[in-house]
Short mmCIF file of C-alpha atoms in Angstrom, two decimals:
data_model
loop_
_atom_site.label_atom_id
_atom_site.label_comp_id
_atom_site.label_asym_id
_atom_site.label_seq_id
_atom_site.Cartn_x
_atom_site.Cartn_y
_atom_site.Cartn_z
CA UNK A 1 0.00 0.00 0.00
CA UNK A 2 2.84 2.39 0.79
CA UNK A 3 4.39 1.63 -2.61
CA UNK A 4 1.08 2.27 -4.34
CA UNK A 5 0.60 5.63 -2.63
CA UNK A 6 4.22 6.56 -3.31
CA UNK A 7 3.79 5.70 -6.99
CA UNK A 8 0.41 7.30 -7.60
CA UNK A 9 0.33 10.49 -5.51
CA UNK A 10 2.88 13.29 -5.46
CA UNK A 11 2.16 14.18 -1.82
CA UNK A 12 3.12 10.64 -0.74
CA UNK A 13 6.38 10.60 -2.70
CA UNK A 14 8.44 10.82 0.48
CA UNK A 15 11.64 8.84 1.11
CA UNK A 16 10.55 7.67 4.56
CA UNK A 17 7.43 6.06 3.08
CA UNK A 18 9.46 4.18 0.49
CA UNK A 19 12.01 3.15 3.12
CA UNK A 20 9.20 1.72 5.25
CA UNK A 21 7.78 -0.17 2.28
CA UNK A 22 11.17 -1.63 1.38
CA UNK A 23 11.79 -2.64 5.00
CA UNK A 24 8.43 -4.44 5.03
CA UNK A 25 9.19 -6.12 1.71
CA UNK A 26 12.58 -7.34 2.88
CA UNK A 27 10.99 -8.71 6.06
CA UNK A 28 8.49 -10.64 3.94
CA UNK A 29 11.19 -11.96 1.63
CA UNK A 30 13.19 -13.18 4.59
CA UNK A 31 10.47 -14.62 6.78
CA UNK A 32 7.04 -14.93 5.12
CA UNK A 33 7.72 -18.15 3.25
CA UNK A 34 7.14 -20.77 5.92
CA UNK A 35 9.53 -23.47 4.71
CA UNK A 36 11.44 -22.46 1.58
CA UNK A 37 11.51 -23.68 -1.11
CA UNK A 38 7.83 -24.32 -0.36
CA UNK A 39 5.60 -21.38 -1.38
CA UNK A 40 3.12 -21.14 1.48
CA UNK A 41 3.25 -17.81 3.34
CA UNK A 42 2.50 -17.31 7.00
CA UNK A 43 -0.62 -15.30 7.79
CA UNK A 44 0.82 -14.25 11.16
CA UNK A 45 4.46 -13.86 12.19
CA UNK A 46 6.05 -12.89 15.48
CA UNK A 47 7.90 -9.60 15.58
CA UNK A 48 11.19 -11.41 14.95
CA UNK A 49 9.78 -13.37 12.01
CA UNK A 50 8.75 -16.75 13.43
CA UNK A 51 5.56 -18.16 11.85
CA UNK A 52 2.50 -18.32 14.11
CA UNK A 53 -0.34 -19.21 11.73
CA UNK A 54 -0.69 -20.47 8.16
CA UNK A 55 -4.03 -20.35 6.36
CA UNK A 56 -5.02 -23.22 4.09
CA UNK A 57 -6.09 -20.84 1.34
CA UNK A 58 -4.35 -18.81 -1.37
CA UNK A 59 -4.96 -15.36 0.07
CA UNK A 60 -1.79 -14.72 2.10
CA UNK A 61 0.17 -15.65 -1.02
CA UNK A 62 -2.00 -13.36 -3.17
CA UNK A 63 -1.26 -10.33 -1.01
CA UNK A 64 2.42 -11.30 -0.91
CA UNK A 65 2.36 -11.26 -4.73
CA UNK A 66 0.74 -7.83 -4.81
CA UNK A 67 3.35 -6.47 -2.40
CA UNK A 68 6.29 -7.77 -4.41
CA UNK A 69 4.84 -6.41 -7.65
CA UNK A 70 4.33 -2.95 -6.17
CA UNK A 71 7.87 -2.96 -4.77
CA UNK A 72 9.21 -3.74 -8.22
CA UNK A 73 7.25 -0.87 -9.75
CA UNK A 74 8.69 1.78 -7.45
CA UNK A 75 12.23 0.41 -7.05
CA UNK A 76 12.84 -1.21 -10.44
CA UNK A 77 14.54 -4.12 -8.68
CA UNK A 78 13.90 -7.23 -10.78
CA UNK A 79 14.10 -9.63 -7.83
CA UNK A 80 10.81 -8.31 -6.49
CA UNK A 81 8.98 -8.86 -9.78
CA UNK A 82 10.60 -12.27 -10.16
CA UNK A 83 9.26 -13.22 -6.73
CA UNK A 84 5.79 -11.92 -7.64
CA UNK A 85 5.60 -13.88 -10.90
CA UNK A 86 6.98 -17.03 -9.29
CA UNK A 87 4.38 -16.88 -6.54
CA UNK A 88 1.63 -16.11 -9.05
CA UNK A 89 2.53 -19.24 -11.00
CA UNK A 90 2.34 -21.29 -7.80
CA UNK A 91 -1.08 -19.84 -6.91
CA UNK A 92 -2.40 -20.73 -10.36
CA UNK A 93 -1.10 -24.30 -9.97
CA UNK A 94 -2.89 -24.63 -6.63
CA UNK A 95 -6.14 -23.33 -8.08
CA UNK A 96 -6.20 -25.05 -11.47
CA UNK A 97 -4.02 -28.14 -11.12
CA UNK A 98 -3.15 -29.43 -7.66
CA UNK A 99 -4.53 -27.95 -4.42
CA UNK A 100 -2.76 -30.48 -2.19
CA UNK A 101 0.03 -27.99 -1.40
CA UNK A 102 -2.46 -25.81 0.46
CA UNK A 103 -2.63 -28.45 3.19
CA UNK A 104 -6.42 -28.70 3.09
CA UNK A 105 -7.55 -32.35 3.28
CA UNK A 106 -10.43 -33.46 1.09
CA UNK A 107 -12.77 -34.91 3.73
CA UNK A 108 -15.38 -37.40 2.48
CA UNK A 109 -18.32 -35.65 4.11
CA UNK A 110 -17.46 -32.16 2.88
CA UNK A 111 -19.58 -30.72 0.09
CA UNK A 112 -17.46 -29.92 -2.95
CA UNK A 113 -17.92 -26.25 -3.73
CA UNK A 114 -16.36 -23.34 -5.60
CA UNK A 115 -16.03 -20.06 -3.72
CA UNK A 116 -16.28 -16.76 -5.59
CA UNK A 117 -13.34 -15.44 -3.56
CA UNK A 118 -10.79 -17.55 -5.42
CA UNK A 119 -11.38 -16.47 -9.05
CA UNK A 120 -12.07 -12.86 -8.07
CA UNK A 121 -8.76 -12.63 -6.20
CA UNK A 122 -6.93 -14.20 -9.12
CA UNK A 123 -8.59 -11.76 -11.52
CA UNK A 124 -7.40 -8.89 -9.35
CA UNK A 125 -3.83 -10.22 -9.55
CA UNK A 126 -4.09 -10.64 -13.33
CA UNK A 127 -5.12 -6.99 -13.68
CA UNK A 128 -2.40 -5.71 -11.34
CA UNK A 129 0.49 -7.76 -12.72
CA UNK A 130 -0.47 -6.85 -16.26
CA UNK A 131 -0.81 -3.10 -15.64
CA UNK A 132 2.81 -2.30 -16.47
CA UNK A 133 3.92 -5.42 -18.32
CA UNK A 134 2.58 -6.19 -21.80
CA UNK A 135 4.24 -9.62 -21.81
CA UNK A 136 2.32 -10.60 -18.67
CA UNK A 137 -0.90 -9.26 -20.20
CA UNK A 138 -0.49 -11.85 -22.94
CA UNK A 139 0.62 -14.58 -20.55
CA UNK A 140 -2.39 -14.11 -18.29
CA UNK A 141 -5.05 -13.36 -20.94
CA UNK A 142 -6.56 -16.84 -20.83
CA UNK A 143 -6.39 -16.90 -17.03
CA UNK A 144 -8.24 -13.59 -16.82
CA UNK A 145 -11.03 -14.88 -19.06
CA UNK A 146 -11.21 -18.09 -17.02
CA UNK A 147 -11.52 -16.11 -13.78
CA UNK A 148 -14.26 -13.91 -15.23
CA UNK A 149 -16.28 -16.91 -16.38
CA UNK A 150 -15.93 -18.60 -13.00
CA UNK A 151 -17.14 -15.46 -11.22
CA UNK A 152 -20.09 -15.10 -13.59
CA UNK A 153 -21.22 -18.63 -12.64
CA UNK A 154 -22.19 -17.25 -9.24
CA UNK A 155 -25.13 -15.38 -10.77
CA UNK A 156 -27.91 -17.88 -10.07
CA UNK A 157 -31.71 -18.17 -9.86
CA UNK A 158 -32.37 -16.80 -13.34
CA UNK A 159 -30.15 -13.82 -12.66
CA UNK A 160 -31.83 -12.83 -9.41
CA UNK A 161 -29.09 -13.68 -6.91
CA UNK A 162 -25.31 -13.68 -6.60
CA UNK A 163 -24.37 -16.69 -4.47
CA UNK A 164 -21.03 -16.92 -2.70
CA UNK A 165 -20.63 -20.67 -3.28
CA UNK A 166 -21.65 -22.87 -6.21
CA UNK A 167 -20.80 -26.39 -7.32
CA UNK A 168 -17.64 -27.06 -9.34
CA UNK A 169 -19.75 -27.10 -12.51
CA UNK A 170 -21.48 -23.82 -11.66
CA UNK A 171 -24.78 -24.99 -10.20
CA UNK A 172 -26.55 -23.92 -7.00
CA UNK A 173 -25.68 -25.97 -3.92
CA UNK A 174 -28.22 -27.21 -1.40
CA UNK A 175 -28.46 -25.99 2.18
CA UNK A 176 -27.21 -22.86 3.87
CA UNK A 177 -23.83 -23.07 2.08
CA UNK A 178 -25.60 -22.70 -1.25
CA UNK A 179 -27.90 -19.89 -0.05
CA UNK A 180 -25.02 -17.88 1.42
CA UNK A 181 -24.62 -14.33 0.10
CA UNK A 182 -22.04 -11.64 0.81
CA UNK A 183 -23.12 -8.30 -0.71
CA UNK A 184 -19.72 -6.67 -0.21
CA UNK A 185 -17.94 -9.52 -1.96
CA UNK A 186 -20.33 -9.33 -4.90
CA UNK A 187 -19.67 -5.60 -5.23
CA UNK A 188 -15.91 -6.10 -5.01
CA UNK A 189 -16.09 -8.83 -7.64
CA UNK A 190 -18.19 -6.39 -9.66
CA UNK A 191 -15.49 -3.77 -10.00
CA UNK A 192 -12.87 -6.44 -10.72
CA UNK A 193 -15.11 -7.69 -13.53
CA UNK A 194 -15.92 -4.19 -14.70
CA UNK A 195 -12.24 -3.33 -15.01
CA UNK A 196 -11.70 -6.58 -16.93
CA UNK A 197 -14.60 -5.80 -19.28
CA UNK A 198 -13.38 -2.24 -19.87
CA UNK A 199 -9.90 -3.48 -20.75
CA UNK A 200 -11.36 -6.02 -23.18
CA UNK A 201 -13.72 -3.46 -24.72
CA UNK A 202 -16.78 -5.64 -24.06
CA UNK A 203 -19.87 -3.40 -23.62
CA UNK A 204 -22.23 -6.37 -23.19
CA UNK A 205 -20.19 -7.71 -20.26
CA UNK A 206 -19.94 -4.22 -18.77
CA UNK A 207 -23.74 -3.83 -18.77
CA UNK A 208 -24.21 -7.31 -17.32
CA UNK A 209 -21.74 -6.63 -14.51
CA UNK A 210 -23.41 -3.36 -13.54
CA UNK A 211 -26.81 -5.03 -13.43
CA UNK A 212 -25.86 -8.25 -11.60
CA UNK A 213 -22.82 -7.36 -9.49
CA UNK A 214 -23.51 -3.73 -8.60
CA UNK A 215 -27.24 -3.01 -8.60
CA UNK A 216 -28.53 -6.47 -7.63
CA UNK A 217 -26.42 -7.04 -4.49
CA UNK A 218 -26.92 -3.44 -3.40
CA UNK A 219 -30.72 -3.71 -3.63
CA UNK A 220 -30.78 -6.89 -1.58
CA UNK A 221 -27.89 -6.03 0.74
CA UNK A 222 -28.68 -2.46 1.82
CA UNK A 223 -30.40 -2.30 5.22
CA UNK A 224 -33.67 -0.39 4.64
CA UNK A 225 -34.11 0.36 8.34
CA UNK A 226 -30.68 1.51 9.49
CA UNK A 227 -28.65 1.95 6.32
CA UNK A 228 -25.40 0.22 5.48
CA UNK A 229 -24.69 -3.13 3.88
CA UNK A 230 -25.47 -6.36 5.70
CA UNK A 231 -22.38 -8.52 6.10
CA UNK A 232 -24.09 -11.79 5.15
CA UNK A 233 -27.50 -12.75 3.81
CA UNK A 234 -29.49 -15.87 3.01
CA UNK A 235 -30.88 -15.99 -0.53
CA UNK A 236 -34.21 -17.33 0.75
CA UNK A 237 -34.51 -14.71 3.46
CA UNK A 238 -33.86 -17.25 6.21
CA UNK A 239 -31.67 -16.46 9.19
CA UNK A 240 -28.03 -16.74 8.12
CA UNK A 241 -25.91 -19.13 10.17
CA UNK A 242 -23.13 -16.56 10.69
CA UNK A 243 -23.61 -14.79 14.02
CA UNK A 244 -22.27 -11.51 12.62
CA UNK A 245 -24.59 -11.46 9.60
CA UNK A 246 -26.35 -8.19 10.51
CA UNK A 247 -23.18 -6.27 11.40
CA UNK A 248 -21.83 -3.51 9.17
CA UNK A 249 -18.13 -3.88 8.32
CA UNK A 250 -15.67 -1.38 6.88
CA UNK A 251 -14.52 -3.29 3.82
CA UNK A 252 -17.87 -3.94 2.01
CA UNK A 253 -18.57 -0.21 2.12
CA UNK A 254 -15.08 0.57 0.82
CA UNK A 255 -15.60 -1.81 -2.10
CA UNK A 256 -19.09 -0.46 -2.80
CA UNK A 257 -17.72 3.08 -3.10
CA UNK A 258 -15.13 1.91 -5.64
CA UNK A 259 -17.66 -0.14 -7.59
CA UNK A 260 -20.28 2.58 -7.99
CA UNK A 261 -17.80 5.32 -8.80
CA UNK A 262 -16.09 3.09 -11.36
CA UNK A 263 -19.45 2.23 -12.87
CA UNK A 264 -20.38 5.89 -13.12
CA UNK A 265 -16.99 6.85 -14.53
CA UNK A 266 -17.42 4.29 -17.27
CA UNK A 267 -21.11 4.73 -18.12
CA UNK A 268 -22.12 8.20 -16.92
CA UNK A 269 -25.27 6.64 -15.41
CA UNK A 270 -26.45 9.09 -12.71
CA UNK A 271 -28.04 6.22 -10.76
CA UNK A 272 -24.59 4.85 -10.02
CA UNK A 273 -23.36 8.26 -8.89
CA UNK A 274 -26.33 8.57 -6.52
CA UNK A 275 -25.54 5.16 -5.04
CA UNK A 276 -21.90 6.16 -4.60
CA UNK A 277 -23.01 9.22 -2.65
CA UNK A 278 -25.45 7.13 -0.59
CA UNK A 279 -22.73 4.66 0.43
CA UNK A 280 -20.11 7.38 0.97
CA UNK A 281 -22.42 9.44 3.17
CA UNK A 282 -23.16 6.44 5.40
CA UNK A 283 -19.54 5.30 5.44
CA UNK A 284 -17.95 8.60 6.44
CA UNK A 285 -20.67 9.29 8.99
CA UNK A 286 -20.60 5.88 10.70
CA UNK A 287 -17.13 4.36 10.28
CA UNK A 288 -14.81 7.34 10.44
CA UNK A 289 -13.52 8.38 13.85
CA UNK A 290 -13.95 12.20 13.87
CA UNK A 291 -11.69 12.62 16.89
CA UNK A 292 -8.67 10.47 16.07
CA UNK A 293 -9.09 9.64 12.40
CA UNK A 294 -9.01 6.26 10.67
CA UNK A 295 -12.10 4.04 10.55
CA UNK A 296 -13.69 1.72 13.03
CA UNK A 297 -14.09 -1.67 11.42
CA UNK A 298 -17.11 -3.25 13.07
CA UNK A 299 -20.51 -1.70 13.67
CA UNK A 300 -23.73 -3.16 15.03
CA UNK A 301 -26.76 -3.27 12.75
CA UNK A 302 -27.89 0.13 14.03
CA UNK A 303 -24.56 1.67 13.04
CA UNK A 304 -23.07 2.04 16.50
CA UNK A 305 -19.46 1.01 17.05
CA UNK A 306 -19.23 -2.62 18.20
CA UNK A 307 -15.44 -2.84 18.48
CA UNK A 308 -13.24 0.19 19.06
CA UNK A 309 -10.11 -1.39 17.57
CA UNK A 310 -8.86 0.31 14.39
CA UNK A 311 -6.88 -2.75 13.29
CA UNK A 312 -6.85 -6.47 13.95
CA UNK A 313 -6.21 -9.86 12.34
CA UNK A 314 -8.23 -8.90 9.26
CA UNK A 315 -8.44 -5.10 9.23
CA UNK A 316 -5.08 -3.93 8.02
CA UNK A 317 -3.76 -1.08 5.92
CA UNK A 318 -5.53 -2.12 2.74
CA UNK A 319 -9.25 -1.69 2.05
CA UNK A 320 -9.57 1.85 3.41
CA UNK A 321 -6.50 3.38 1.73
CA UNK A 322 -7.18 1.47 -1.50
CA UNK A 323 -10.73 2.81 -1.54
CA UNK A 324 -9.71 6.39 -0.81
CA UNK A 325 -6.86 6.31 -3.33
CA UNK A 326 -8.96 4.83 -6.13
CA UNK A 327 -11.89 7.14 -5.49
CA UNK A 328 -9.58 10.18 -5.44
CA UNK A 329 -8.09 9.12 -8.77
CA UNK A 330 -11.49 8.52 -10.37
CA UNK A 331 -12.96 11.77 -9.07
CA UNK A 332 -9.91 13.64 -10.30
CA UNK A 333 -10.31 12.13 -13.76
CA UNK A 334 -14.00 13.04 -13.78
CA UNK A 335 -13.20 16.64 -12.83
CA UNK A 336 -10.57 16.85 -15.54
CA UNK A 337 -13.17 15.67 -18.04
CA UNK A 338 -15.64 18.24 -16.76
CA UNK A 339 -13.37 21.29 -16.74
CA UNK A 340 -12.81 21.52 -20.53
CA UNK A 341 -16.57 21.21 -21.09
CA UNK A 342 -17.27 24.02 -18.67
CA UNK A 343 -14.54 26.16 -20.22
CA UNK A 344 -15.98 25.62 -23.67
CA UNK A 345 -19.41 26.53 -22.38
CA UNK A 346 -18.24 29.82 -20.90
#
């Protein structure tokens, strides 16, 4: 995140920020890989670099890849990009060829399912790694299309619901696992897909994404009584099994702001701009700490602060600064588009 801010914004182009980013990157290179040459990364390390916890998913490795790629962009040091590409190749092998290296046993009673989180995270990596490298754009073109198609399979029930989990062949699952919905995840997947569709120049996909991954989850996920996005929902309106289902969390609102502003920037549809303002107004009123800054992460359904911590095992320096940075960039581009029109009019 420090590298991204350093690269994108003049006011963050400060040597101490880059030094901090490089120090973090070197710490990861030295300690994050749990048992080199194995590729798994620790989710939690002690201060002196000893592994505490390893997740049996791809996500620690995905964020490690993003970090190495950003370090390469600002430093030009090839070893960082080499590490990013090497880890990306390993992630793809886990997802598409052999998941055994993740350490997750295939238990006979477990329902085989495909989570939307996996292809959407991979699509995000495809877009990032290809941003400044035309060779990688070509290398990952098929992977990007594969990710998009896998995400689109989560639109179920004749286009009336985005489900978090489906079967391996893209069908609805039975039980609460199949009915599970995460409005924030659908919106985040929406802007990943929208960026993919824009890059490909596919207007039909762009319209489909806005309809199914932006408007649909917002309509079902926005709390009509207290405002804000529910954390989890059940597609049949039953009580979700997750105890925190009615809470309002920081990251779905961050992703919703990005999604609606990106949709408006691309289409000019005023509905999407209104929804951006609706989410932003709630977010800055309820999550932001007016006294000390930063955002609280966890609110009750009514919008009151449930946990006063500003950071924790899952709330790090990512969703909030990414949201603010991307929204600032998009708003700046919109203003730049508007200024010449106004000048011509006067």
